[in-house]
CSV table of C-alpha atoms and ligand atoms in Angstrom, one decimal:
chain,number,residue,atom,x,y,z
A,189,UNK,CA,18.3,-1.9,6.1
A,190,UNK,CA,15.6,-1.6,9.0
A,191,UNK,CA,12.9,-4.5,8.5
A,192,UNK,CA,9.2,-2.4,7.8
A,193,UNK,CA,7.4,-1.7,10.9
A,194,UNK,CA,4.0,-2.6,11.6
A,195,UNK,CA,2.0,-1.2,15.0
A,196,UNK,CA,-1.2,-4.2,15.6
A,197,UNK,CA,-3.9,-2.7,17.2
A,198,UNK,CA,-6.5,-5.6,17.5
A,199,UNK,CA,-9.0,-4.0,19.4
A,200,UNK,CA,-12.4,-5.0,20.5
A,201,UNK,CA,-14.6,-7.8,20.2
A,202,UNK,CA,-13.9,-10.8,17.5
A,203,UNK,CA,-10.5,-8.4,16.7
A,204,UNK,CA,-8.1,-9.8,18.5
A,205,UNK,CA,-9.3,-13.5,17.1
A,206,UNK,CA,-9.0,-12.4,13.6
A,207,UNK,CA,-5.8,-10.2,14.0
A,208,UNK,CA,-4.2,-13.4,15.9
A,209,UNK,CA,-4.3,-15.3,12.7
A,210,UNK,CA,-2.9,-12.3,10.5
A,211,UNK,CA,-0.3,-12.8,13.4
A,212,UNK,CA,0.6,-16.1,12.4
A,213,UNK,CA,0.8,-15.1,8.0
A,214,UNK,CA,3.1,-12.2,9.4
A,215,UNK,CA,5.7,-14.7,11.2
A,216,UNK,CA,4.8,-17.0,7.6
A,217,UNK,CA,6.3,-14.1,5.3
A,218,UNK,CA,9.3,-13.3,7.3
A,219,UNK,CA,10.2,-17.8,7.6
A,220,UNK,CA,9.5,-18.4,4.4
A,221,UNK,CA,9.8,-15.7,1.8
A,222,UNK,CA,12.8,-13.5,3.4
A,223,UNK,CA,10.2,-10.6,4.2
A,224,UNK,CA,10.2,-10.0,8.0
A,225,UNK,CA,8.9,-7.0,10.0
A,226,UNK,CA,9.0,-5.2,13.1
A,227,UNK,CA,5.8,-5.6,15.2
A,228,UNK,CA,4.4,-4.2,17.7
A,229,UNK,CA,0.8,-4.0,19.9
A,230,UNK,CA,-0.8,-1.8,21.5
A,231,UNK,CA,-4.5,-1.1,22.2
A,232,UNK,CA,-7.4,0.8,20.6
A,233,UNK,CA,-10.9,1.4,21.3
A,234,UNK,CA,-12.5,-0.4,23.9
A,235,UNK,CA,-10.1,-2.1,25.2
A,236,UNK,CA,-7.8,1.1,25.4
A,237,UNK,CA,-10.6,2.5,27.5
A,238,UNK,CA,-10.3,-0.4,30.0
A,239,UNK,CA,-6.6,0.6,30.8
A,240,UNK,CA,-6.2,4.4,29.4
A,241,UNK,CA,-9.6,5.5,30.1
A,242,UNK,CA,-9.7,6.6,26.6
A,243,UNK,CA,-9.8,4.9,23.3
A,244,UNK,CA,-7.0,6.0,21.8
A,245,UNK,CA,-3.7,7.0,24.1
A,246,UNK,CA,-1.6,9.9,22.8
A,247,UNK,CA,1.5,7.5,22.9
A,248,UNK,CA,-0.5,5.1,20.8
A,249,UNK,CA,-1.1,7.9,18.1
A,250,UNK,CA,2.2,8.5,18.2
A,251,UNK,CA,3.4,5.4,17.3
A,252,UNK,CA,0.7,5.2,14.6
A,253,UNK,CA,2.8,7.9,13.3
A,254,UNK,CA,6.3,6.4,13.6
A,255,UNK,CA,5.1,2.9,12.2
A,256,UNK,CA,5.1,2.0,8.1
A,257,UNK,CA,2.1,0.6,8.5
A,258,UNK,CA,-0.9,-0.1,11.2
A,259,UNK,CA,-3.1,-3.2,11.0
A,260,UNK,CA,-6.6,-2.6,12.7
A,261,UNK,CA,-8.7,-5.4,14.2
A,262,UNK,CA,-11.9,-3.3,15.0
A,263,UNK,CA,-13.5,-1.4,17.7
A,264,UNK,CA,-16.9,-1.3,20.0
A,265,UNK,CA,-19.3,-3.6,21.8
A,266,UNK,CA,-22.1,-2.8,24.1
A,267,UNK,CA,-20.2,-2.5,26.7
A,268,UNK,CA,-19.1,1.0,25.6
A,269,UNK,CA,-22.7,2.5,24.7
A,270,UNK,CA,-22.8,3.9,28.1
A,271,UNK,CA,-19.9,5.9,27.0
A,272,UNK,CA,-19.5,9.3,26.8
A,273,UNK,CA,-19.5,10.3,22.9
A,274,UNK,CA,-16.1,11.9,23.6
A,275,UNK,CA,-14.5,8.8,24.7
A,276,UNK,CA,-16.1,6.3,22.6
A,277,UNK,CA,-14.3,3.3,21.3
A,278,UNK,CA,-15.0,4.6,17.6
A,279,UNK,CA,-13.2,7.8,18.6
A,280,UNK,CA,-9.8,5.7,18.9
A,281,UNK,CA,-10.2,5.2,15.0
A,282,UNK,CA,-11.5,8.3,14.0
A,283,UNK,CA,-9.0,10.3,15.6
A,284,UNK,CA,-6.4,7.4,14.1
A,285,UNK,CA,-7.9,8.1,10.6
A,286,UNK,CA,-7.8,11.8,11.1
A,287,UNK,CA,-4.7,13.2,12.8
A,288,UNK,CA,-2.7,10.3,10.0
A,289,UNK,CA,-5.2,12.1,7.1
A,290,UNK,CA,-5.5,9.0,5.1
A,291,UNK,CA,-8.1,10.8,3.4
A,292,UNK,CA,-8.2,7.7,0.4
A,293,UNK,CA,-9.6,4.5,2.2
A,294,UNK,CA,-10.2,1.5,-1.1
A,295,UNK,CA,-12.8,-0.7,-0.3
A,296,UNK,CA,-12.8,-3.4,-2.6
A,297,UNK,CA,-15.5,-5.9,-3.4
A,298,UNK,CA,-14.4,-8.8,-4.8
A,299,UNK,CA,-16.7,-12.1,-5.4
A,300,UNK,CA,-14.6,-15.6,-4.5
A,301,UNK,CA,-15.8,-17.7,-7.6
A,302,UNK,CA,-17.2,-20.2,-4.7
A,303,UNK,CA,-18.9,-18.2,-3.2
A,304,UNK,CA,-21.0,-16.6,-6.1
A,305,UNK,CA,-24.0,-18.7,-4.2
A,306,UNK,CA,-23.6,-16.7,-1.1
A,307,UNK,CA,-24.8,-13.5,-2.0
A,308,UNK,CA,-28.4,-12.8,-1.3
A,309,UNK,CA,-28.6,-11.2,-5.0
A,310,UNK,CA,-28.7,-13.6,-7.7
A,311,UNK,CA,-25.0,-15.4,-8.9
A,312,UNK,CA,-25.0,-14.4,-12.2
A,313,UNK,CA,-25.4,-10.9,-11.2
A,314,UNK,CA,-22.2,-11.1,-8.6
A,315,UNK,CA,-20.3,-13.5,-10.2
A,316,UNK,CA,-16.8,-12.4,-11.6
A,317,UNK,CA,-17.5,-9.1,-9.3
A,318,UNK,CA,-14.6,-7.0,-8.7
A,319,UNK,CA,-15.5,-3.3,-7.8
A,320,UNK,CA,-13.3,-0.4,-5.9
A,321,UNK,CA,-15.2,2.4,-4.0
A,322,UNK,CA,-13.0,4.8,-3.3
A,323,UNK,CA,-14.5,6.2,0.6
A,324,UNK,CA,-12.9,10.2,1.2
A,325,UNK,CA,-12.0,9.1,5.2
A,326,UNK,CA,-10.8,13.1,6.6
A,327,UNK,CA,-13.6,15.4,6.2
A,328,UNK,CA,-17.6,15.7,5.7
A,329,UNK,CA,-20.3,15.4,8.0
A,330,UNK,CA,-17.8,12.9,10.1
A,331,UNK,CA,-15.6,15.6,10.8
A,332,UNK,CA,-17.5,19.1,10.3
A,333,UNK,CA,-18.8,22.1,12.2
A,334,UNK,CA,-20.7,23.1,14.1
A,335,UNK,CA,-21.2,19.6,15.3
A,336,UNK,CA,-23.6,18.9,18.9
A,337,UNK,CA,-26.9,18.4,20.9
A,338,UNK,CA,-27.5,22.0,21.8
A,339,UNK,CA,-31.4,22.6,24.0
A,340,UNK,CA,-33.8,25.6,23.0
A,341,UNK,CA,-35.4,27.5,25.2
A,342,UNK,CA,-37.8,26.5,25.6
A,343,UNK,CA,-36.1,22.9,26.6
A,344,UNK,CA,-35.8,21.4,22.9
A,345,UNK,CA,-33.2,20.2,21.9
A,346,UNK,CA,-31.8,20.2,18.0
A,347,UNK,CA,-29.0,18.0,16.8
A,348,UNK,CA,-26.4,19.5,14.2
A,349,UNK,CA,-23.8,17.8,11.5
A,350,UNK,CA,-21.9,20.1,9.0
A,351,UNK,CA,-21.1,18.6,5.7
A,352,UNK,CA,-18.2,20.1,4.9
A,353,UNK,CA,-15.5,19.8,2.0
A,354,UNK,CA,-12.7,22.1,0.0
A,355,UNK,CA,-11.1,22.1,-3.2
A,356,UNK,CA,-8.0,20.2,-2.1
A,357,UNK,CA,-10.3,17.6,-0.3
A,358,UNK,CA,-12.3,16.4,-3.0
A,359,UNK,CA,-9.3,17.1,-5.4
A,360,UNK,CA,-7.2,14.7,-3.4
A,361,UNK,CA,-9.5,11.5,-2.9
A,362,UNK,CA,-10.2,11.7,-6.7
A,363,UNK,CA,-6.8,11.8,-7.8
A,364,UNK,CA,-6.6,8.4,-5.3
A,365,UNK,CA,-9.6,7.1,-7.9
A,366,UNK,CA,-8.4,8.0,-11.1
A,367,UNK,CA,-5.0,6.2,-10.4
A,368,UNK,CA,-6.7,3.3,-9.2
A,369,UNK,CA,-9.0,3.2,-11.8
A,370,UNK,CA,-6.1,3.5,-14.9
A,371,UNK,CA,-4.4,0.6,-13.4
A,372,UNK,CA,-7.9,-1.6,-13.2
A,373,UNK,CA,-10.5,-1.2,-15.5
A,374,UNK,CA,-10.3,2.6,-16.4
A,375,UNK,CA,-13.6,4.5,-15.2
A,376,UNK,CA,-14.3,6.4,-12.4
A,377,UNK,CA,-18.7,6.6,-11.2
A,378,UNK,CA,-18.5,9.9,-8.7
A,379,UNK,CA,-21.8,10.2,-6.2
A,380,UNK,CA,-22.6,12.7,-4.4
A,381,UNK,CA,-26.3,14.2,-3.9
A,382,UNK,CA,-25.9,17.7,-5.9
A,383,UNK,CA,-29.2,17.7,-6.7
A,384,UNK,CA,-29.9,18.7,-2.6
A,385,UNK,CA,-26.5,19.6,-1.5
A,386,UNK,CA,-24.0,22.2,-2.4
A,387,UNK,CA,-21.4,20.4,-1.2
A,388,UNK,CA,-22.5,17.5,-3.7
A,389,UNK,CA,-22.6,20.8,-6.3
A,390,UNK,CA,-18.9,21.2,-5.6
A,391,UNK,CA,-18.2,17.6,-5.0
A,392,UNK,CA,-18.9,17.5,-9.3
A,393,UNK,CA,-17.4,20.3,-10.6
A,394,UNK,CA,-13.8,19.3,-8.8
A,395,UNK,CA,-13.9,15.7,-9.5
A,396,UNK,CA,-14.8,16.8,-12.9
A,397,UNK,CA,-12.1,19.1,-13.0
A,398,UNK,CA,-9.5,16.9,-11.7
A,399,UNK,CA,-10.7,14.5,-14.9
A,400,UNK,CA,-10.0,17.2,-18.0
A,401,UNK,CA,-6.8,18.9,-16.6
A,402,UNK,CA,-5.5,15.3,-15.0
A,403,UNK,CA,-7.2,12.8,-15.9
A,404,UNK,CA,-9.0,13.1,-19.1
A,405,UNK,CA,-8.2,9.4,-20.6
A,406,UNK,CA,-9.9,7.9,-18.2
A,407,UNK,CA,-13.9,7.4,-18.3
A,408,UNK,CA,-15.7,9.6,-16.2
A,409,UNK,CA,-19.4,9.3,-14.9
A,410,UNK,CA,-21.5,10.8,-12.2
A,411,UNK,CA,-24.4,9.4,-10.1
A,412,UNK,CA,-26.6,10.2,-7.5
A,413,UNK,CA,-25.6,8.3,-4.8
A,414,UNK,CA,-29.4,7.0,-3.8
A,415,UNK,CA,-29.7,5.5,-7.3
A,416,UNK,CA,-25.8,4.3,-7.0
A,417,UNK,CA,-27.1,2.3,-3.6
A,418,UNK,CA,-29.9,1.1,-6.4
A,419,UNK,CA,-27.4,0.8,-9.3
A,420,UNK,CA,-25.2,-1.6,-7.0
A,421,UNK,CA,-27.4,-4.0,-6.0
A,422,UNK,CA,-29.4,-4.0,-9.3
A,423,UNK,CA,-26.5,-4.5,-11.5
A,424,UNK,CA,-23.5,-4.0,-10.0
A,425,UNK,CA,-20.7,-5.2,-12.5
A,426,UNK,CA,-21.6,-1.7,-14.0
A,427,UNK,CA,-19.1,-0.2,-11.8
A,428,UNK,CA,-15.2,-0.6,-11.9
A,429,UNK,CA,-13.6,2.5,-9.6
A,430,UNK,CA,-16.3,4.6,-7.3
A,431,UNK,CA,-15.0,7.3,-5.1
A,432,UNK,CA,-17.5,9.1,-3.0
A,433,UNK,CA,-17.5,11.0,0.1
A,434,UNK,CA,-17.0,10.0,3.9
A,435,UNK,CA,-20.8,9.4,4.6
A,436,UNK,CA,-22.6,7.6,1.3
A,437,UNK,CA,-18.5,5.7,1.4
A,438,UNK,CA,-19.9,4.5,4.8
A,439,UNK,CA,-23.4,3.2,3.8
A,440,UNK,CA,-22.5,2.9,-0.3
A,441,UNK,CA,-19.4,0.4,1.0
A,442,UNK,CA,-21.6,-1.9,3.0
A,443,UNK,CA,-23.6,-2.0,1.0
A,444,UNK,CA,-20.9,-3.2,-1.5
A,445,UNK,CA,-19.9,-5.6,0.6
A,446,UNK,CA,-23.2,-7.7,1.4
A,447,UNK,CA,-22.7,-8.4,-2.7
A,448,UNK,CA,-19.3,-10.4,-2.4
A,449,UNK,CA,-21.3,-13.5,0.3
A,450,UNK,CA,-20.5,-12.3,4.1
A,451,UNK,CA,-19.4,-8.8,5.9
A,452,UNK,CA,-16.5,-11.5,7.1
A,453,UNK,CA,-15.0,-11.0,3.2
A,454,UNK,CA,-13.9,-7.0,3.0
A,455,UNK,CA,-10.6,-5.4,3.5
A,456,UNK,CA,-9.8,-2.1,3.5
A,457,UNK,CA,-6.6,0.4,3.0
A,458,UNK,CA,-6.8,3.5,4.5
A,459,UNK,CA,-4.0,5.8,2.8
A,460,UNK,CA,-2.6,8.9,3.2
A,461,UNK,CA,0.2,11.3,2.0
A,462,UNK,CA,3.1,9.8,1.5
A,463,UNK,CA,5.7,9.5,4.4
A,464,UNK,CA,9.6,10.2,4.2
A,465,UNK,CA,9.8,7.1,3.0
A,466,UNK,CA,7.9,7.3,0.3
A,467,UNK,CA,5.8,5.2,2.0
A,468,UNK,CA,2.0,5.9,1.9
A,469,UNK,CA,1.0,7.0,5.4
A,470,UNK,CA,-1.5,4.1,5.9
A,471,UNK,CA,-3.8,1.8,7.9
A,472,UNK,CA,-5.3,-1.5,7.1
A,473,UNK,CA,-8.7,-3.1,9.0
A,474,UNK,CA,-11.0,-5.4,8.0
A,475,UNK,CA,-14.5,-3.8,6.9
A,476,UNK,CA,-16.4,-6.0,9.1
A,477,UNK,CA,-17.1,-4.6,12.9
A,478,UNK,CA,-16.1,-5.9,16.1
A,479,UNK,CA,-19.2,-8.4,16.4
A,480,UNK,CA,-19.5,-8.3,19.8
A,481,UNK,CA,-22.7,-11.7,19.3
A,482,UNK,CA,-19.9,-13.9,18.3
A,483,UNK,CA,-16.4,-12.6,20.5
A,484,UNK,CA,-14.5,-15.1,22.1
A,485,UNK,CA,-16.3,-18.3,20.2
A,486,UNK,CA,-13.5,-18.8,17.5
A,487,UNK,CA,-16.6,-18.4,14.7
A,488,UNK,CA,-15.5,-14.8,13.3
A,489,UNK,CA,-14.3,-15.2,10.1
A,490,UNK,CA,-9.9,-13.6,9.6
A,491,UNK,CA,-10.4,-13.4,6.1
A,492,UNK,CA,-11.1,-10.0,6.0
A,493,UNK,CA,-8.6,-9.1,7.9
A,494,UNK,CA,-6.2,-11.2,6.3
A,495,UNK,CA,-7.0,-9.7,3.2
A,496,UNK,CA,-6.5,-6.1,4.5
A,497,UNK,CA,-2.6,-7.3,5.1
A,498,UNK,CA,-2.4,-8.2,1.7
A,499,UNK,CA,-3.3,-4.8,0.7
A,500,UNK,CA,-0.8,-3.7,2.9
A,501,UNK,CA,1.8,-5.7,0.7
A,502,UNK,CA,0.6,-4.6,-1.9
A,503,UNK,CA,-0.1,-0.8,-0.9
A,504,UNK,CA,2.8,0.0,1.5
A,505,UNK,CA,6.0,-2.7,0.7
A,506,UNK,CA,5.7,-3.0,-3.1
A,507,UNK,CA,5.2,-6.3,-2.8
A,508,UNK,CA,2.3,-7.1,-5.1
A,509,UNK,CA,3.7,-10.5,-5.9
A,510,UNK,CA,3.0,-11.8,-2.6
A,511,UNK,CA,-0.1,-10.0,-1.9
A,512,UNK,CA,-1.7,-12.0,-4.5
A,513,UNK,CA,-0.1,-15.4,-3.3
A,514,UNK,CA,-1.9,-14.7,-0.3
A,515,UNK,CA,-5.3,-13.6,-2.6
A,516,UNK,CA,-5.0,-16.9,-4.7
A,517,UNK,CA,-4.4,-19.0,-1.3
A,518,UNK,CA,-7.3,-18.0,0.2
A,519,UNK,CA,-9.2,-18.5,-3.1
A,520,UNK,CA,-7.9,-21.8,-2.9
A,521,UNK,CA,-9.1,-22.7,0.6
A,522,UNK,CA,-12.7,-21.4,-0.8
A,523,UNK,CA,-12.6,-23.6,-3.6
A,524,UNK,CA,-11.6,-26.7,-1.3
A,525,UNK,CA,-14.9,-25.7,0.7
A,526,UNK,CA,-13.3,-24.8,3.9
A,527,UNK,CA,-15.9,-22.9,5.4
A,528,UNK,CA,-16.6,-20.3,8.6
A,529,UNK,CA,-19.9,-19.9,9.8
A,530,UNK,CA,-20.5,-17.2,7.9
A,531,UNK,CA,-20.4,-18.4,5.2
A,532,UNK,CA,-22.4,-21.3,5.5
A,533,UNK,CA,-24.5,-21.9,2.7
A,534,UNK,CA,-28.0,-23.1,3.5
A,535,UNK,CA,-27.0,-27.0,2.8
A,536,UNK,CA,-25.4,-27.2,5.9
A,537,UNK,CA,-22.0,-29.0,7.1
A,538,UNK,CA,-19.3,-28.6,9.6
A,539,UNK,CA,-17.7,-25.0,9.5
A,540,UNK,CA,-14.8,-24.4,10.3
A,541,UNK,CA,-13.2,-22.0,13.7
A,542,UNK,CA,-11.2,-18.7,13.4
A,543,UNK,CA,-8.4,-21.4,14.0
A,544,UNK,CA,-8.9,-24.1,11.2
A,545,UNK,CA,-9.3,-21.0,9.0
A,546,UNK,CA,-6.1,-19.3,9.4
A,547,UNK,CA,-4.4,-22.9,9.9
A,548,UNK,CA,-5.5,-23.7,6.7
A,549,UNK,CA,-4.6,-20.7,4.4
A,550,UNK,CA,-0.6,-21.3,5.9
A,551,UNK,CA,-1.1,-25.0,4.9
A,552,UNK,CA,-2.2,-23.0,0.8
A,553,UNK,CA,0.7,-21.0,1.2
A,554,UNK,CA,2.9,-23.8,1.6
A,555,UNK,CA,1.8,-25.5,-1.4
A,556,UNK,CA,2.5,-22.5,-3.3
A,557,UNK,CA,6.3,-22.4,-3.0
B,888,IPM,C1,-16.7,2.0,9.2
B,888,IPM,C2,-17.3,2.1,10.4
B,888,IPM,C3,-16.7,3.2,11.0
B,888,IPM,C4,-17.4,4.3,9.9
B,888,IPM,C5,-16.9,3.0,12.5
B,888,IPM,C6,-16.7,1.8,13.0
B,888,IPM,C7,-17.0,4.7,13.3
B,888,IPM,O1,-18.9,2.0,10.1
B,888,IPM,O2,-15.7,1.7,9.0
B,888,IPM,O3,-17.3,1.4,7.9
B,888,IPM,O4,-18.5,5.0,10.2
B,888,IPM,O5,-16.4,5.0,9.3
B,889,MG,MG1,-19.5,1.1,8.1
């Protein structure tokens, strides 16, 4: 049987640096665990714009549809702020999500013991934290129409975006959340603004419908998203799985990320419907952005990107044990006090570079054999 295929889109800013460390990990699995991948690489975001004049070439889009999984670094940077909205680096990412129909975005927020002191919240609030945010990723206000900026007869302007959700869009992402919950703490909290938005009322009713008809064994609660934001910083361990829409999910997942100590630690998986080979359409990317302020300096933390590859092992390639091996290797390195600059506490010390962090993780993987 052919090796599973991966398309690497490292993108902009720190994307290529952190992805270089992931490539070492991929090679390690080929050499040491007999898990070889066919890896191809291409451009996305500003890097693609520089070459093709668009943030995602059609050929790259077609390739992404064919492979078993896409690994994405990050997109964007100040150099591209002046571009027309339609060719901004972010449009490349949004096109991948939409055309691959990656409707379920899994954003786990786990607090590693060694980092419990690094959160801006008190240690006892975050120690042992393990929550999963499931963000709807292909609809809502990110894609709804009408949208745009129009000029009124009097010269004033109007900006419009539209929040739209259909029954099926809500039900399918709710199912993803309930499925995950069954394999974790068996609890789902759904967040919307049903007190102000009709789409929020529909969201609440449809999630409830999926629960009552298909997952009555899972505990379901509903919360307004603003309260959800507050509860996330007040008592985050009350949550197991959170399911929410595209925009609330964007905001709440950044908030949850910070609970864990650094945005440099958070991976994500974006999953769609099963392909002919039974694997879900999938893209894996760190939650952090391109961090142009530190790009090219070897300061970036590669862990979020490496943990995203661990999610690929688990969700695309049925290698849960190998994913756990990689996560444990990272835990070990952190417990040994190895820190990139973003993880330095007030007591200071000498941070390791991006490459050194990757090497330490490889060492820990070797030690796991
Ligand atoms: C994210 C990012 C993206 C989003 C941007 C880069 C378009 O913030 O993945 O959370 O808003 O979805
Ligand atoms: Mg975001």
